[in-house]
Coordinates of C-alpha atoms in Angstrom, one line a residue:
X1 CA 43.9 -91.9 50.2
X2 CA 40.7 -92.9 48.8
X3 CA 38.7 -93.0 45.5
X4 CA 36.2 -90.6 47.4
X5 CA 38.5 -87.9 48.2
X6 CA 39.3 -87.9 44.3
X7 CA 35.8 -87.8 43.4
X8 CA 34.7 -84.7 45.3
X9 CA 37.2 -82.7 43.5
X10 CA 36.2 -83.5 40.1
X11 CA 32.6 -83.3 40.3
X12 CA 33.3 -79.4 42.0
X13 CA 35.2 -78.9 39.2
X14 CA 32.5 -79.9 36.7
X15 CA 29.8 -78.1 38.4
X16 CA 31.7 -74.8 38.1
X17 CA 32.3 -75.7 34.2
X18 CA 28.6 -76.4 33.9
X19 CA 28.0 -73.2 35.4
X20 CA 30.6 -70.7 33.4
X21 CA 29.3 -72.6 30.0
X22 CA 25.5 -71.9 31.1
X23 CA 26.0 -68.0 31.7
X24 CA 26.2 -65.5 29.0
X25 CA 26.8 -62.3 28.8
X26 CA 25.3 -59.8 26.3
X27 CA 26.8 -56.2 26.1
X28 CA 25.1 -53.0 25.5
X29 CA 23.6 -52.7 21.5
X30 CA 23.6 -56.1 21.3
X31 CA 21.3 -59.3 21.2
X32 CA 22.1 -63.0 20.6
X33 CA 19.8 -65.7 19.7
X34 CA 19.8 -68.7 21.4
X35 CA 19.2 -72.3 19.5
X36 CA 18.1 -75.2 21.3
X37 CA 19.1 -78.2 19.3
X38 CA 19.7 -75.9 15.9
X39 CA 16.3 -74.4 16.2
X40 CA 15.8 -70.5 17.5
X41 CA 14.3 -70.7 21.3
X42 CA 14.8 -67.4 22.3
X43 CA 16.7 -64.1 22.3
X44 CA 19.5 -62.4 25.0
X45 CA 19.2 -59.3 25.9
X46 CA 21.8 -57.0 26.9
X47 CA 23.2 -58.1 30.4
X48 CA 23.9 -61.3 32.5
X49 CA 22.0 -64.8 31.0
X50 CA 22.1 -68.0 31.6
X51 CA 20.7 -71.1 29.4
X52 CA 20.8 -74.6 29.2
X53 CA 24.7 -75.7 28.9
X54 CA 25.6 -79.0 26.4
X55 CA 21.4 -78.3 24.9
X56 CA 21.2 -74.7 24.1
X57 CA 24.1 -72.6 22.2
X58 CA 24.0 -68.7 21.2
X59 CA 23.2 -68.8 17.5
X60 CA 23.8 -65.2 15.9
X61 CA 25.1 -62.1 17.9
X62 CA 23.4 -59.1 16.4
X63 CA 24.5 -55.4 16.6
X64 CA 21.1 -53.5 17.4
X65 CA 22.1 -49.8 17.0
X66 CA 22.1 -47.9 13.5
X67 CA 24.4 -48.8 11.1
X68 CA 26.1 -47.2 8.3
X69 CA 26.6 -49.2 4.6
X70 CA 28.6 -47.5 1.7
X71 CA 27.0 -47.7 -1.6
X72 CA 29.9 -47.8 -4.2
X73 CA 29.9 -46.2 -7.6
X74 CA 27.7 -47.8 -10.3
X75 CA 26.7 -46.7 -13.6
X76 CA 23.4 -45.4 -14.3
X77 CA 21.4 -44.2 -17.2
X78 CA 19.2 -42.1 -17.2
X79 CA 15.8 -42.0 -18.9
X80 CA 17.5 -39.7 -21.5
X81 CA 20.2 -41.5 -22.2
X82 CA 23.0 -39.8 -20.1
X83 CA 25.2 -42.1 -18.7
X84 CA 26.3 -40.9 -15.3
X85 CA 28.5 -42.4 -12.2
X86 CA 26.3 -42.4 -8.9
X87 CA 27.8 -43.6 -5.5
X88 CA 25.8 -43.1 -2.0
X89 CA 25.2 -44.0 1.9
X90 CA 22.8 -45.8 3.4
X91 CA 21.6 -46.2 7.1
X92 CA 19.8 -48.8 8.7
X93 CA 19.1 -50.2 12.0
X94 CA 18.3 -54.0 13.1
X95 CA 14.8 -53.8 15.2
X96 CA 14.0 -57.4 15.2
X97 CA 16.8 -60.0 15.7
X98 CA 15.4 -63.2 15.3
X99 CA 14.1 -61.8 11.8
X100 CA 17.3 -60.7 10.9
X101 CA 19.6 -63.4 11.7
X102 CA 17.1 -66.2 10.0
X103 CA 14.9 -64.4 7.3
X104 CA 18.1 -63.2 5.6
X105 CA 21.5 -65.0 4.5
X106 CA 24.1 -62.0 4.4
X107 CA 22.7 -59.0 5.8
X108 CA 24.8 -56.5 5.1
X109 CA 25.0 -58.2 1.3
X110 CA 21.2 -57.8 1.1
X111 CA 21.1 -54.3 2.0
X112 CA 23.8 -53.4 -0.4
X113 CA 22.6 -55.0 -3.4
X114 CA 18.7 -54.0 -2.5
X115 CA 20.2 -50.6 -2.3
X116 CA 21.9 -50.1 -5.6
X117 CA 19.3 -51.6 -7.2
X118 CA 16.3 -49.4 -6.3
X119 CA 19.3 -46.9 -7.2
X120 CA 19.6 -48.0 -10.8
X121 CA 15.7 -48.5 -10.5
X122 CA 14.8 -44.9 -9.3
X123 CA 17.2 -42.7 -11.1
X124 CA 16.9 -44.3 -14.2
X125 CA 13.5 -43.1 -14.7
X126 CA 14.4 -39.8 -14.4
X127 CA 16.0 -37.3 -16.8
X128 CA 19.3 -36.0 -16.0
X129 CA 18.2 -32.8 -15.0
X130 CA 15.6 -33.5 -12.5
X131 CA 18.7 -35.8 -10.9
X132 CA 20.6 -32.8 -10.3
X133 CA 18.0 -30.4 -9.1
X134 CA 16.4 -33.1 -6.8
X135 CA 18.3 -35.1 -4.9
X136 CA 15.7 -34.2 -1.8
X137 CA 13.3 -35.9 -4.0
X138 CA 15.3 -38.7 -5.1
X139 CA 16.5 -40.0 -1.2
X140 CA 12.7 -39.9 -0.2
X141 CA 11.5 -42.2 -3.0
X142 CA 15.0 -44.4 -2.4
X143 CA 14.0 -44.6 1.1
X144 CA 10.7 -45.4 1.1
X145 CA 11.3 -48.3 -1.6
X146 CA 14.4 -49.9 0.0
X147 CA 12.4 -49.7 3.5
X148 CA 9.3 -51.1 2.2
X149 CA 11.8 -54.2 1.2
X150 CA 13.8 -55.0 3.6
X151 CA 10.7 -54.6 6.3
X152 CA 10.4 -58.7 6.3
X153 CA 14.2 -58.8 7.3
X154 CA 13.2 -56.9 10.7
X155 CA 15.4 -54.0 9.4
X156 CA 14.6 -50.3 9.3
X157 CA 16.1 -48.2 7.2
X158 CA 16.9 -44.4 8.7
X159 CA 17.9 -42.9 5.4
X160 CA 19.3 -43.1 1.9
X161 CA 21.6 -40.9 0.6
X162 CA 22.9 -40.0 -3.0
X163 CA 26.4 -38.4 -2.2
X164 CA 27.9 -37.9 -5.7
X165 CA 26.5 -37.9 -9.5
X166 CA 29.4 -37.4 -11.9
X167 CA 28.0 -37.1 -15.6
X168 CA 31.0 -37.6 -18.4
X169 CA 32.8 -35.1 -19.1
X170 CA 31.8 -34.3 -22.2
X171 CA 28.5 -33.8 -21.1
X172 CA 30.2 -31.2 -18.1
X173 CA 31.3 -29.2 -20.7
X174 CA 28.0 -29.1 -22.6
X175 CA 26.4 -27.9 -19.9
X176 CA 28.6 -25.5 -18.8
X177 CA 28.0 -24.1 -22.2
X178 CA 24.2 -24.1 -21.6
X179 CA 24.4 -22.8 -18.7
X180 CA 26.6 -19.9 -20.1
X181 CA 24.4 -19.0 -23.1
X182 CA 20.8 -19.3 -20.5
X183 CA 22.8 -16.8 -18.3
X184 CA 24.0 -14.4 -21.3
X185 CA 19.8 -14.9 -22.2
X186 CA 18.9 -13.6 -19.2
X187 CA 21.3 -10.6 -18.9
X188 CA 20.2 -9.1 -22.2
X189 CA 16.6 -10.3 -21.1
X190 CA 17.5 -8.5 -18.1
X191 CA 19.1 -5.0 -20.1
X192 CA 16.4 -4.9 -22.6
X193 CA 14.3 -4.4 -19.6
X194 CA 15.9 -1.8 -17.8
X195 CA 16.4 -0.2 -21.1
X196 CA 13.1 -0.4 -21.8
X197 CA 11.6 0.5 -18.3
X198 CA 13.7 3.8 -18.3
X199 CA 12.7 5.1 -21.7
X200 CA 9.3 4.3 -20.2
X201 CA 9.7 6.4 -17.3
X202 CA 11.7 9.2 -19.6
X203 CA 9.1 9.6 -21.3
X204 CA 6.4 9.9 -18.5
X205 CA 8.7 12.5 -17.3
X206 CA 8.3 14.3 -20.5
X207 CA 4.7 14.0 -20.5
X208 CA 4.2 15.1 -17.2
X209 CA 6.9 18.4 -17.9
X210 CA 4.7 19.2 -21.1
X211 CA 1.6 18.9 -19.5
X212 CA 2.9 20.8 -16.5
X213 CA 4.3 23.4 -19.1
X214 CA 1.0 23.4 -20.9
X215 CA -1.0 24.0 -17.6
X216 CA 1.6 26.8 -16.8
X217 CA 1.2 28.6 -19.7
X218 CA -2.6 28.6 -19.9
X219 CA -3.0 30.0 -16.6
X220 CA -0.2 32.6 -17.6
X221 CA -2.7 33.1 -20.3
X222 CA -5.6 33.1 -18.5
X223 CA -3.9 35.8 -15.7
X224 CA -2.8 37.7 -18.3
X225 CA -6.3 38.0 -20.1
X226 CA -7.6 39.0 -17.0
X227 CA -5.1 41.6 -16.3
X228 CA -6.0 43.0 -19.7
X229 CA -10.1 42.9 -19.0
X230 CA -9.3 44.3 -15.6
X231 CA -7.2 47.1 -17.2
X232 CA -9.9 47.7 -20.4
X233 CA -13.0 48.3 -17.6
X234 CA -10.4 50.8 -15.7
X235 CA -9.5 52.2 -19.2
X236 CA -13.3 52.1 -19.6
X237 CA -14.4 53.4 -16.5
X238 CA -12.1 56.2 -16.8
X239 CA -12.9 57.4 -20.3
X240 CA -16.5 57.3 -19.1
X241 CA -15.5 59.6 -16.3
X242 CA -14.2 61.9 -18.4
X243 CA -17.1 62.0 -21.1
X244 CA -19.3 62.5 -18.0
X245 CA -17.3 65.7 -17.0
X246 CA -17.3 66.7 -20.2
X247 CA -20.6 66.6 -20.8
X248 CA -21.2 68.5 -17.4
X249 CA -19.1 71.6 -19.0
X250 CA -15.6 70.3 -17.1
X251 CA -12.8 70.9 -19.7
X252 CA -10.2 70.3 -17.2
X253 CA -11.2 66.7 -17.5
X254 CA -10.5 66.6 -20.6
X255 CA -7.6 68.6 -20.7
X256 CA -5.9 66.1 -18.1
X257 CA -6.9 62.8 -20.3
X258 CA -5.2 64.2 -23.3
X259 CA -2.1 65.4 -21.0
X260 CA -1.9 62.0 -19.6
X261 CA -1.7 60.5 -22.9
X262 CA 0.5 62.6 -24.7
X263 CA 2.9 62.5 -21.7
X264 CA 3.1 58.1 -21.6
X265 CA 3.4 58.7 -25.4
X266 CA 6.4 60.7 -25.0
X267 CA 8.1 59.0 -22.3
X268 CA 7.8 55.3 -24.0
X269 CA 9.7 57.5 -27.2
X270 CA 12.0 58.7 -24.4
X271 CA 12.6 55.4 -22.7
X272 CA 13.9 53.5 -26.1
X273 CA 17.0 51.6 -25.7
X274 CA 17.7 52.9 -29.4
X275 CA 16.2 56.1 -29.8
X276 CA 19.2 58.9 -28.6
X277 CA 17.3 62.1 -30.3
X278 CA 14.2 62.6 -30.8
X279 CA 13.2 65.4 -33.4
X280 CA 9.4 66.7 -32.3
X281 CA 7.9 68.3 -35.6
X282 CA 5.2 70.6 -33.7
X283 CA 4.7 73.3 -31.9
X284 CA 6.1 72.9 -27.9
X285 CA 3.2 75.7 -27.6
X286 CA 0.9 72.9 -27.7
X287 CA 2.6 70.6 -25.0
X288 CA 2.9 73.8 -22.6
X289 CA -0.7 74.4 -22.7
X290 CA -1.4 71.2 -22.4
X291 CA 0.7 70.9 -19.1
X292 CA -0.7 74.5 -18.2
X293 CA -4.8 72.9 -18.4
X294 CA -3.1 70.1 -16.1
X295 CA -1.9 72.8 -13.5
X296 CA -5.5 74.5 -13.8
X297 CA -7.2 71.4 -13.3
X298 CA -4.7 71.2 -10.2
X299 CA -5.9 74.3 -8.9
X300 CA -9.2 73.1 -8.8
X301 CA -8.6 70.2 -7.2
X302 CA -7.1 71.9 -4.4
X303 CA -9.5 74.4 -3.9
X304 CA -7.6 77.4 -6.0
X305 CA -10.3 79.2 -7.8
X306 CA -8.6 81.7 -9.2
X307 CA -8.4 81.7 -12.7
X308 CA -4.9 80.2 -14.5
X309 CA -3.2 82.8 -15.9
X310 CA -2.7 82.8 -19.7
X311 CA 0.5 81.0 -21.0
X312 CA 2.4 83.2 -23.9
X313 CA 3.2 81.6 -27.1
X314 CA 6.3 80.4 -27.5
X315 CA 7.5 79.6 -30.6
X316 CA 10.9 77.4 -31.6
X317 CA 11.6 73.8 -30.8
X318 CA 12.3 71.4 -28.4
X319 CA 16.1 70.0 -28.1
X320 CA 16.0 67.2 -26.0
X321 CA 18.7 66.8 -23.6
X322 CA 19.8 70.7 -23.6
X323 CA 17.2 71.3 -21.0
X324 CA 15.7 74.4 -22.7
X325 CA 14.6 75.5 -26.2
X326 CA 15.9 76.9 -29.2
X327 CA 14.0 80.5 -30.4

């Protein structure tokens, strides 16, 4: 066997090693860089490669999809003084890989300690209240600063987040107290309003009631002054009736007026709750003739001309409720 038959064996076999050492492959998320002689030539994207075997070597492998960095707990104080423990979460994502593999020596380093110091940075130039009540605020200014400084590193950074701010405890309890007293503030705040908004409306009711009673009773009043006028021009108009037929030679007119009169008289004495007997000191002779000009007048009315026949005296007195008189 020859030399030859030896030689075509080895140089197959360092064909296929030349091959196998000049292709690469990149997974999915991923880049490499390639260095030619120590210097950066060019970058591999996901997928099959192939470069220059024993000249050209794969420098840095670089995850390109977003990452997530924990920000431990630090101390921070704030601008008045508080001394609180802050911890947090940052995002980023790689979007240039040659930049990032040669503008920055420990990436992930870089991040961390760019991070906590715009942390320290930021929060310390606020008081300790605005940290609590915004924290929206405080992640949009974190971002935008740690962004703007790592943008040379070929890194973007998604988002910044503060996840816990522990003050001492101490100053816990202190503001639990404040907050107790500002919520006791408000509730009498609160019931020296309602307190004061129904006396308020108490009183409007009143008014209104009083004025609505006040209204009542003057048009009571005014009604009731009518009813009087109205009953003074009948009282009126009658007595000027009866003057009328008296000057015209009627005496039954005028025997009727007086009747009338003497009979309400009578019946308002009769119609007293405390009045049981009545004693009449005059003559009943009076009220019969009286009653008998009435019946007269009656006659005439109804077209009886005949002429009333006299009533005889009768003397004695009245005895109410016996129905008759005593002689």
């Amino acid at each position: 066997m020859s030399g030859f038959d030896f030689t075509i064996p080895v140089l197959v076999i360092l064909v296929l090693v030349v091959l196998f050492a000049g292709v690469k492959t990149v997974p999915q998320g991923y880049n490499y860089t390639v260095e030619r002689f120590g210097r950066y030539t060019r970058t591999l994207a996901p997928g099959l490669n192939l470069i220059v075997p024993f000249f050209d070597r794969i420098g840095a492998k670089l995850n390109m999809m977003e990452q997530v960095l924990d920000v431990p707990t630090q101390e921070v104080i704030t601008k008045d003084n508080a001394n609180i423990a802050v911890d947090g979460i940052a995002f980023y994502q790689i979007l240039n890989a040659p930049q990032a593999a040669y503008q920055v020596s420990g990436l992930q380093n870089a991040i961390l300690n760019l991070t906590m110091t715009n942390i320290r940075t930021v929060m310390g130039s606020m008081v300790l209240d605005e940290l609590l009540s915004n924290r929206d605020a405080i992640n949009d200014r974190l971002l935008r600063v740690v962004d703007e400084a790592a943008h040379s590193w070929g890194i973007k950074m998604t988002r910044v987040e503060i996840k816990d701010i522990n003050p001492p405890k101490d100053l816990l309890d202190s503001m639990a107290r404040q907050m107790k007293a500002e919520r006791d503030k408000r509730a009498v705040v609160l019931e020296a309003e309602g307190t004061r908004a129904a006396q308020i409306l108490r009183a409007e009711g009143l008014k209104q009631s009083q004025i609505l009673e006040a209204e009542g009773r003057r048009e009571a009043a005014f009604r009731e002054a009518e009813a009087r006028e109205r009953l003074a021009e009948a009282e009126a108009k009658a007595t000027e009736i009866v003057s009328a037929a008296i000057a015209g030679g009627n005496v039954q007119a005028l025997n009727y007026f007086v009747a009338q009169k003497y009979t309400e008289a009578f019946g308002k004495f009769a119609g007293s709750p405390n009045q049981k007997i009545i004693f009449m000191p005059m003559e009943a002779s009076s009220l019969v003739s009286t009653l008998g000009g009435i019946g007269a007048l009656a006659r005439d009315v109804f077209g009886d001309g005949a002429p009333s026949p006299s009533t005889p005296p009768v003397r004695g007195r009245t005895v109410p409720g016996t129905g008759g008189t005593n002689s």
